[in-house]
mmCIF file of C-alpha atoms in Angstrom:
data_model
loop_
_atom_site.group_PDB
_atom_site.id
_atom_site.type_symbol
_atom_site.label_atom_id
_atom_site.label_comp_id
_atom_site.label_asym_id
_atom_site.label_seq_id
_atom_site.Cartn_x
_atom_site.Cartn_y
_atom_site.Cartn_z
ATOM 1 C CA GLY A 1 3.245 2.410 -23.207
ATOM 2 C CA ALA A 2 5.875 0.826 -21.047
ATOM 3 C CA VAL A 3 4.921 -2.294 -19.131
ATOM 4 C CA VAL A 4 5.891 -3.567 -15.722
ATOM 5 C CA SER A 5 4.976 -7.156 -14.981
ATOM 6 C CA GLN A 6 4.645 -8.380 -11.418
ATOM 7 C CA HIS A 7 4.307 -12.026 -10.477
ATOM 8 C CA PRO A 8 2.582 -13.716 -8.792
ATOM 9 C CA SER A 9 -0.646 -11.753 -8.585
ATOM 10 C CA ARG A 10 -1.869 -13.727 -5.638
ATOM 11 C CA VAL A 11 -0.135 -16.053 -3.196
ATOM 12 C CA ILE A 12 -1.150 -17.878 -0.046
ATOM 13 C CA CYS A 13 1.620 -19.242 2.130
ATOM 14 C CA LYS A 14 2.013 -20.844 5.516
ATOM 15 C CA SER A 15 3.365 -18.908 8.424
ATOM 16 C CA GLY A 16 7.141 -19.244 8.652
ATOM 17 C CA THR A 17 7.753 -19.793 4.969
ATOM 18 C CA SER A 18 9.278 -17.350 2.483
ATOM 19 C CA VAL A 19 7.665 -15.852 -0.574
ATOM 20 C CA LYS A 20 9.378 -14.270 -3.569
ATOM 21 C CA ILE A 21 7.696 -11.600 -5.678
ATOM 22 C CA GLU A 22 9.147 -10.606 -9.041
ATOM 23 C CA CYS A 23 8.903 -7.272 -10.791
ATOM 24 C CA ARG A 24 10.013 -6.991 -14.412
ATOM 25 C CA SER A 25 10.218 -4.053 -16.757
ATOM 26 C CA LEU A 26 9.300 -5.651 -20.058
ATOM 27 C CA ASP A 27 10.332 -3.117 -22.656
ATOM 28 C CA PHE A 28 12.615 -0.692 -20.885
ATOM 29 C CA GLN A 29 15.502 -0.761 -18.467
ATOM 30 C CA ALA A 30 15.057 0.259 -14.876
ATOM 31 C CA THR A 31 18.103 0.888 -12.726
ATOM 32 C CA THR A 32 15.756 1.744 -9.894
ATOM 33 C CA MET A 33 12.516 0.159 -8.810
ATOM 34 C CA PHE A 34 10.283 0.918 -5.877
ATOM 35 C CA TRP A 35 8.376 -1.462 -3.650
ATOM 36 C CA TYR A 36 5.180 -0.373 -1.929
ATOM 37 C CA ARG A 37 2.871 -2.025 0.547
ATOM 38 C CA GLN A 38 -0.813 -1.368 0.926
ATOM 39 C CA PHE A 39 -2.738 -2.551 3.964
ATOM 40 C CA PRO A 40 -6.522 -2.959 3.656
ATOM 41 C CA LYS A 41 -8.327 0.341 3.202
ATOM 42 C CA GLN A 42 -5.079 2.276 3.469
ATOM 43 C CA SER A 43 -2.848 4.069 1.044
ATOM 44 C CA LEU A 44 0.356 2.803 -0.466
ATOM 45 C CA MET A 45 3.477 3.205 1.605
ATOM 46 C CA LEU A 46 6.945 3.062 0.152
ATOM 47 C CA MET A 47 8.926 0.204 1.630
ATOM 48 C CA ALA A 48 12.205 0.367 -0.207
ATOM 49 C CA THR A 49 14.086 1.511 -3.252
ATOM 50 C CA SER A 50 15.734 -1.223 -5.256
ATOM 51 C CA ASN A 51 18.982 -0.297 -7.011
ATOM 52 C CA GLU A 52 20.497 -2.379 -9.769
ATOM 53 C CA GLY A 53 23.897 -3.660 -8.751
ATOM 54 C CA SER A 54 23.848 -2.236 -5.247
ATOM 55 C CA LYS A 55 22.031 -2.524 -1.946
ATOM 56 C CA ALA A 56 18.439 -1.519 -1.588
ATOM 57 C CA THR A 57 17.473 1.518 0.437
ATOM 58 C CA TYR A 58 14.807 0.847 3.045
ATOM 59 C CA GLU A 59 12.332 3.298 4.499
ATOM 60 C CA GLN A 60 12.235 3.853 8.209
ATOM 61 C CA GLY A 61 10.546 1.033 10.061
ATOM 62 C CA VAL A 62 10.956 -1.551 7.310
ATOM 63 C CA GLU A 63 13.031 -4.557 8.343
ATOM 64 C CA LYS A 64 15.672 -5.178 5.701
ATOM 65 C CA ASP A 65 16.331 -8.700 6.961
ATOM 66 C CA LYS A 66 12.697 -9.596 6.601
ATOM 67 C CA PHE A 67 12.074 -7.993 3.230
ATOM 68 C CA LEU A 68 15.010 -8.998 1.067
ATOM 69 C CA ILE A 69 15.376 -7.082 -2.165
ATOM 70 C CA ASN A 70 17.546 -8.116 -5.075
ATOM 71 C CA HIS A 71 17.949 -6.086 -8.236
ATOM 72 C CA ALA A 72 20.153 -8.398 -10.232
ATOM 73 C CA SER A 73 19.556 -6.990 -13.695
ATOM 74 C CA LEU A 74 18.271 -3.861 -15.391
ATOM 75 C CA THR A 75 14.856 -5.429 -15.866
ATOM 76 C CA LEU A 76 14.263 -7.492 -12.749
ATOM 77 C CA SER A 77 13.825 -6.741 -9.071
ATOM 78 C CA THR A 78 12.653 -9.277 -6.518
ATOM 79 C CA LEU A 79 11.165 -8.881 -3.066
ATOM 80 C CA THR A 80 11.380 -11.871 -0.743
ATOM 81 C CA VAL A 81 9.262 -11.877 2.379
ATOM 82 C CA THR A 82 11.180 -14.142 4.723
ATOM 83 C CA SER A 83 9.608 -16.104 7.569
ATOM 84 C CA ALA A 84 6.232 -14.655 6.723
ATOM 85 C CA HIS A 85 3.663 -14.085 9.442
ATOM 86 C CA PRO A 86 -0.027 -13.228 9.206
ATOM 87 C CA GLU A 87 0.731 -9.566 9.865
ATOM 88 C CA ASP A 88 2.729 -9.531 6.625
ATOM 89 C CA SER A 89 -0.460 -10.197 4.689
ATOM 90 C CA SER A 90 -0.852 -7.224 2.422
ATOM 91 C CA PHE A 91 -0.913 -5.984 -1.159
ATOM 92 C CA TYR A 92 2.590 -5.464 -2.468
ATOM 93 C CA ILE A 93 3.199 -3.465 -5.613
ATOM 94 C CA CYS A 94 6.303 -2.416 -7.479
ATOM 95 C CA SER A 95 6.963 0.496 -9.757
ATOM 96 C CA ALA A 96 9.692 1.421 -12.189
ATOM 97 C CA PRO A 97 10.465 5.014 -13.163
ATOM 98 C CA TYR A 98 10.161 5.806 -16.845
ATOM 99 C CA GLY A 99 11.824 8.992 -17.964
ATOM 100 C CA ALA A 100 11.959 11.912 -15.593
ATOM 101 C CA THR A 101 8.334 12.247 -14.658
ATOM 102 C CA GLU A 102 6.544 8.953 -14.896
ATOM 103 C CA ALA A 103 6.419 5.593 -13.189
ATOM 104 C CA PHE A 104 4.751 2.386 -14.272
ATOM 105 C CA PHE A 105 3.296 0.011 -11.767
ATOM 106 C CA GLY A 106 3.095 -3.729 -11.665
ATOM 107 C CA GLN A 107 -0.249 -5.401 -11.206
ATOM 108 C CA GLY A 108 0.422 -6.011 -7.539
ATOM 109 C CA THR A 109 0.672 -9.151 -5.417
ATOM 110 C CA ARG A 110 -1.856 -9.997 -2.778
ATOM 111 C CA LEU A 111 -0.072 -11.992 -0.093
ATOM 112 C CA THR A 112 -2.052 -13.961 2.455
ATOM 113 C CA VAL A 113 -0.150 -15.686 5.236
ATOM 114 C CA VAL A 114 -2.108 -18.382 7.047
ATOM 115 C CA ALA B 1 9.163 17.327 2.698
ATOM 116 C CA GLN B 2 6.510 16.579 0.172
ATOM 117 C CA SER B 3 3.039 15.635 1.244
ATOM 118 C CA VAL B 4 -0.211 15.040 -0.550
ATOM 119 C CA THR B 5 -3.572 15.375 1.148
ATOM 120 C CA GLN B 6 -6.805 13.974 -0.162
ATOM 121 C CA LEU B 7 -9.586 15.727 1.632
ATOM 122 C CA ASP B 8 -12.312 13.122 1.284
ATOM 123 C CA SER B 9 -12.046 9.436 2.112
ATOM 124 C CA HIS B 10 -15.339 8.714 0.329
ATOM 125 C CA VAL B 11 -17.296 10.522 -2.361
ATOM 126 C CA SER B 12 -20.734 9.368 -3.472
ATOM 127 C CA VAL B 13 -22.361 10.529 -6.701
ATOM 128 C CA SER B 14 -25.190 9.446 -8.925
ATOM 129 C CA GLU B 15 -24.502 8.193 -12.411
ATOM 130 C CA GLY B 16 -24.466 11.074 -14.867
ATOM 131 C CA THR B 17 -23.598 13.733 -12.283
ATOM 132 C CA PRO B 18 -20.243 15.531 -11.972
ATOM 133 C CA VAL B 19 -17.351 14.128 -9.985
ATOM 134 C CA LEU B 20 -14.945 16.176 -7.857
ATOM 135 C CA LEU B 21 -12.120 14.515 -5.951
ATOM 136 C CA ARG B 22 -10.001 16.947 -3.992
ATOM 137 C CA CYS B 23 -6.240 16.940 -3.540
ATOM 138 C CA ASN B 24 -3.849 19.441 -1.996
ATOM 139 C CA TYR B 25 -0.108 19.227 -2.014
ATOM 140 C CA SER B 26 2.738 20.839 -0.158
ATOM 141 C CA SER B 27 6.132 21.168 -1.634
ATOM 142 C CA SER B 28 8.979 23.607 -1.647
ATOM 143 C CA TYR B 29 9.228 23.294 -5.396
ATOM 144 C CA SER B 30 6.839 22.681 -8.253
ATOM 145 C CA PRO B 31 6.029 19.027 -8.095
ATOM 146 C CA SER B 32 4.997 16.408 -10.552
ATOM 147 C CA LEU B 33 1.481 15.381 -9.657
ATOM 148 C CA PHE B 34 -0.520 12.387 -10.748
ATOM 149 C CA TRP B 35 -3.893 10.803 -10.313
ATOM 150 C CA TYR B 36 -4.046 7.025 -10.280
ATOM 151 C CA VAL B 37 -7.081 4.786 -10.139
ATOM 152 C CA GLN B 38 -7.230 1.372 -8.504
ATOM 153 C CA HIS B 39 -10.115 -0.968 -9.141
ATOM 154 C CA PRO B 40 -10.761 -3.733 -6.578
ATOM 155 C CA ASN B 41 -7.938 -6.272 -6.414
ATOM 156 C CA LYS B 42 -6.208 -4.627 -9.330
ATOM 157 C CA GLY B 43 -3.015 -2.644 -9.811
ATOM 158 C CA LEU B 44 -2.750 1.063 -10.376
ATOM 159 C CA GLN B 45 -3.640 2.794 -13.608
ATOM 160 C CA LEU B 46 -2.435 6.287 -14.448
ATOM 161 C CA LEU B 47 -5.304 8.671 -15.146
ATOM 162 C CA LEU B 48 -3.299 11.808 -15.802
ATOM 163 C CA LYS B 49 -0.175 13.679 -14.810
ATOM 164 C CA TYR B 50 0.908 17.280 -14.345
ATOM 165 C CA THR B 51 4.485 18.170 -15.178
ATOM 166 C CA SER B 52 4.317 21.978 -15.464
ATOM 167 C CA ALA B 53 3.548 22.047 -19.191
ATOM 168 C CA ALA B 54 -0.106 23.053 -18.810
ATOM 169 C CA THR B 55 -2.204 23.720 -15.726
ATOM 170 C CA LEU B 56 -5.290 21.953 -17.079
ATOM 171 C CA VAL B 57 -4.501 18.337 -17.685
ATOM 172 C CA LYS B 58 -6.756 15.970 -19.569
ATOM 173 C CA GLY B 59 -6.578 12.287 -18.819
ATOM 174 C CA ILE B 60 -8.209 9.065 -19.815
ATOM 175 C CA ASN B 61 -11.893 8.182 -19.449
ATOM 176 C CA GLY B 62 -12.994 11.816 -19.487
ATOM 177 C CA PHE B 63 -11.147 12.848 -16.339
ATOM 178 C CA GLU B 64 -9.226 16.069 -16.025
ATOM 179 C CA ALA B 65 -7.420 17.960 -13.290
ATOM 180 C CA GLU B 66 -6.368 21.557 -12.849
ATOM 181 C CA PHE B 67 -3.149 22.549 -11.129
ATOM 182 C CA LYS B 68 -3.670 25.716 -9.079
ATOM 183 C CA LYS B 69 -0.451 26.914 -7.528
ATOM 184 C CA SER B 70 -2.145 29.673 -5.524
ATOM 185 C CA GLU B 71 -4.329 27.085 -3.830
ATOM 186 C CA THR B 72 -1.750 24.252 -3.911
ATOM 187 C CA SER B 73 -4.516 22.083 -5.313
ATOM 188 C CA PHE B 74 -4.829 19.466 -8.010
ATOM 189 C CA HIS B 75 -8.455 18.420 -7.932
ATOM 190 C CA LEU B 76 -9.759 15.683 -10.225
ATOM 191 C CA THR B 77 -13.016 16.210 -12.076
ATOM 192 C CA LYS B 78 -15.276 14.497 -14.546
ATOM 193 C CA PRO B 79 -18.439 16.053 -16.002
ATOM 194 C CA SER B 80 -20.541 12.911 -15.863
ATOM 195 C CA ALA B 81 -19.917 9.858 -13.704
ATOM 196 C CA HIS B 82 -20.257 6.356 -15.047
ATOM 197 C CA MET B 83 -20.836 3.217 -13.008
ATOM 198 C CA SER B 84 -17.450 1.913 -14.129
ATOM 199 C CA ASP B 85 -15.768 4.900 -12.453
ATOM 200 C CA ALA B 86 -16.398 3.392 -9.036
ATOM 201 C CA ALA B 87 -12.922 2.733 -7.653
ATOM 202 C CA GLU B 88 -10.238 4.060 -5.348
ATOM 203 C CA TYR B 89 -8.441 7.171 -6.556
ATOM 204 C CA PHE B 90 -5.012 8.256 -5.408
ATOM 205 C CA CYS B 91 -3.457 11.659 -5.746
ATOM 206 C CA VAL B 92 0.283 11.177 -5.976
ATOM 207 C CA GLY B 93 3.164 13.598 -5.852
ATOM 208 C CA GLY B 94 6.868 13.546 -6.349
ATOM 209 C CA PHE B 95 9.325 12.544 -8.977
ATOM 210 C CA GLN B 96 10.538 8.991 -9.269
ATOM 211 C CA LYS B 97 9.953 8.310 -5.581
ATOM 212 C CA LEU B 98 6.243 8.842 -5.184
ATOM 213 C CA VAL B 99 4.213 10.074 -2.242
ATOM 214 C CA PHE B 100 0.656 8.805 -2.138
ATOM 215 C CA GLY B 101 -2.386 10.481 -0.710
ATOM 216 C CA THR B 102 -4.629 8.395 1.491
ATOM 217 C CA GLY B 103 -7.053 7.705 -1.319
ATOM 218 C CA THR B 104 -10.667 8.577 -2.078
ATOM 219 C CA ARG B 105 -13.204 5.882 -2.701
ATOM 220 C CA LEU B 106 -15.654 6.944 -5.384
ATOM 221 C CA LEU B 107 -19.079 5.367 -5.146
ATOM 222 C CA VAL B 108 -21.442 5.703 -8.096
ATOM 223 C CA SER B 109 -25.113 4.913 -7.665
ATOM 224 C CA PRO B 110 -27.566 4.253 -10.492
#
């Protein structure tokens, strides 16, 4: 089946620094990708919709200046957590729609801000 | 608006006994529904999906789910639990933009 690769799988950064997470569709094109966040023992919440060649769409309550999304090509979307703080520590996961009814997920990135 | 409700935050079973994870959905139109499994510190793996072709859907690892429109339910079942089934299970609805249930942690004891 289709594959979505997310990198890195785990990152620890210092408070105040920025972290970039990449999401690639390896064998199909994705004009749209979705970024989710999962806090410990909670469900996944949609953060934003990444659109190739245009601005991302953010869900209510998500700071667009803090979570920068770039969808520069049909196979790559990036999420940059800027000026990270401990409260940004979470599990971030991307997905890319495949066909009309399916989505493939990346492996996820566990971010720890110290 | 779409919503997906998982009725149990935790389900505990013994190995070899049946598994039932409950999910109800609300939608003004027939949805696409999915069950995903997440093992600790891992990404999400699709177990099965319903897309209106058949109400009884068979997935991987012996899991299946039945779409019941009259009950707006899409419960996940497995006849016999295995230790490796212990994980977090998410009922998910929607089309490309997915709505996640709150998850059910399945615990399997020897």
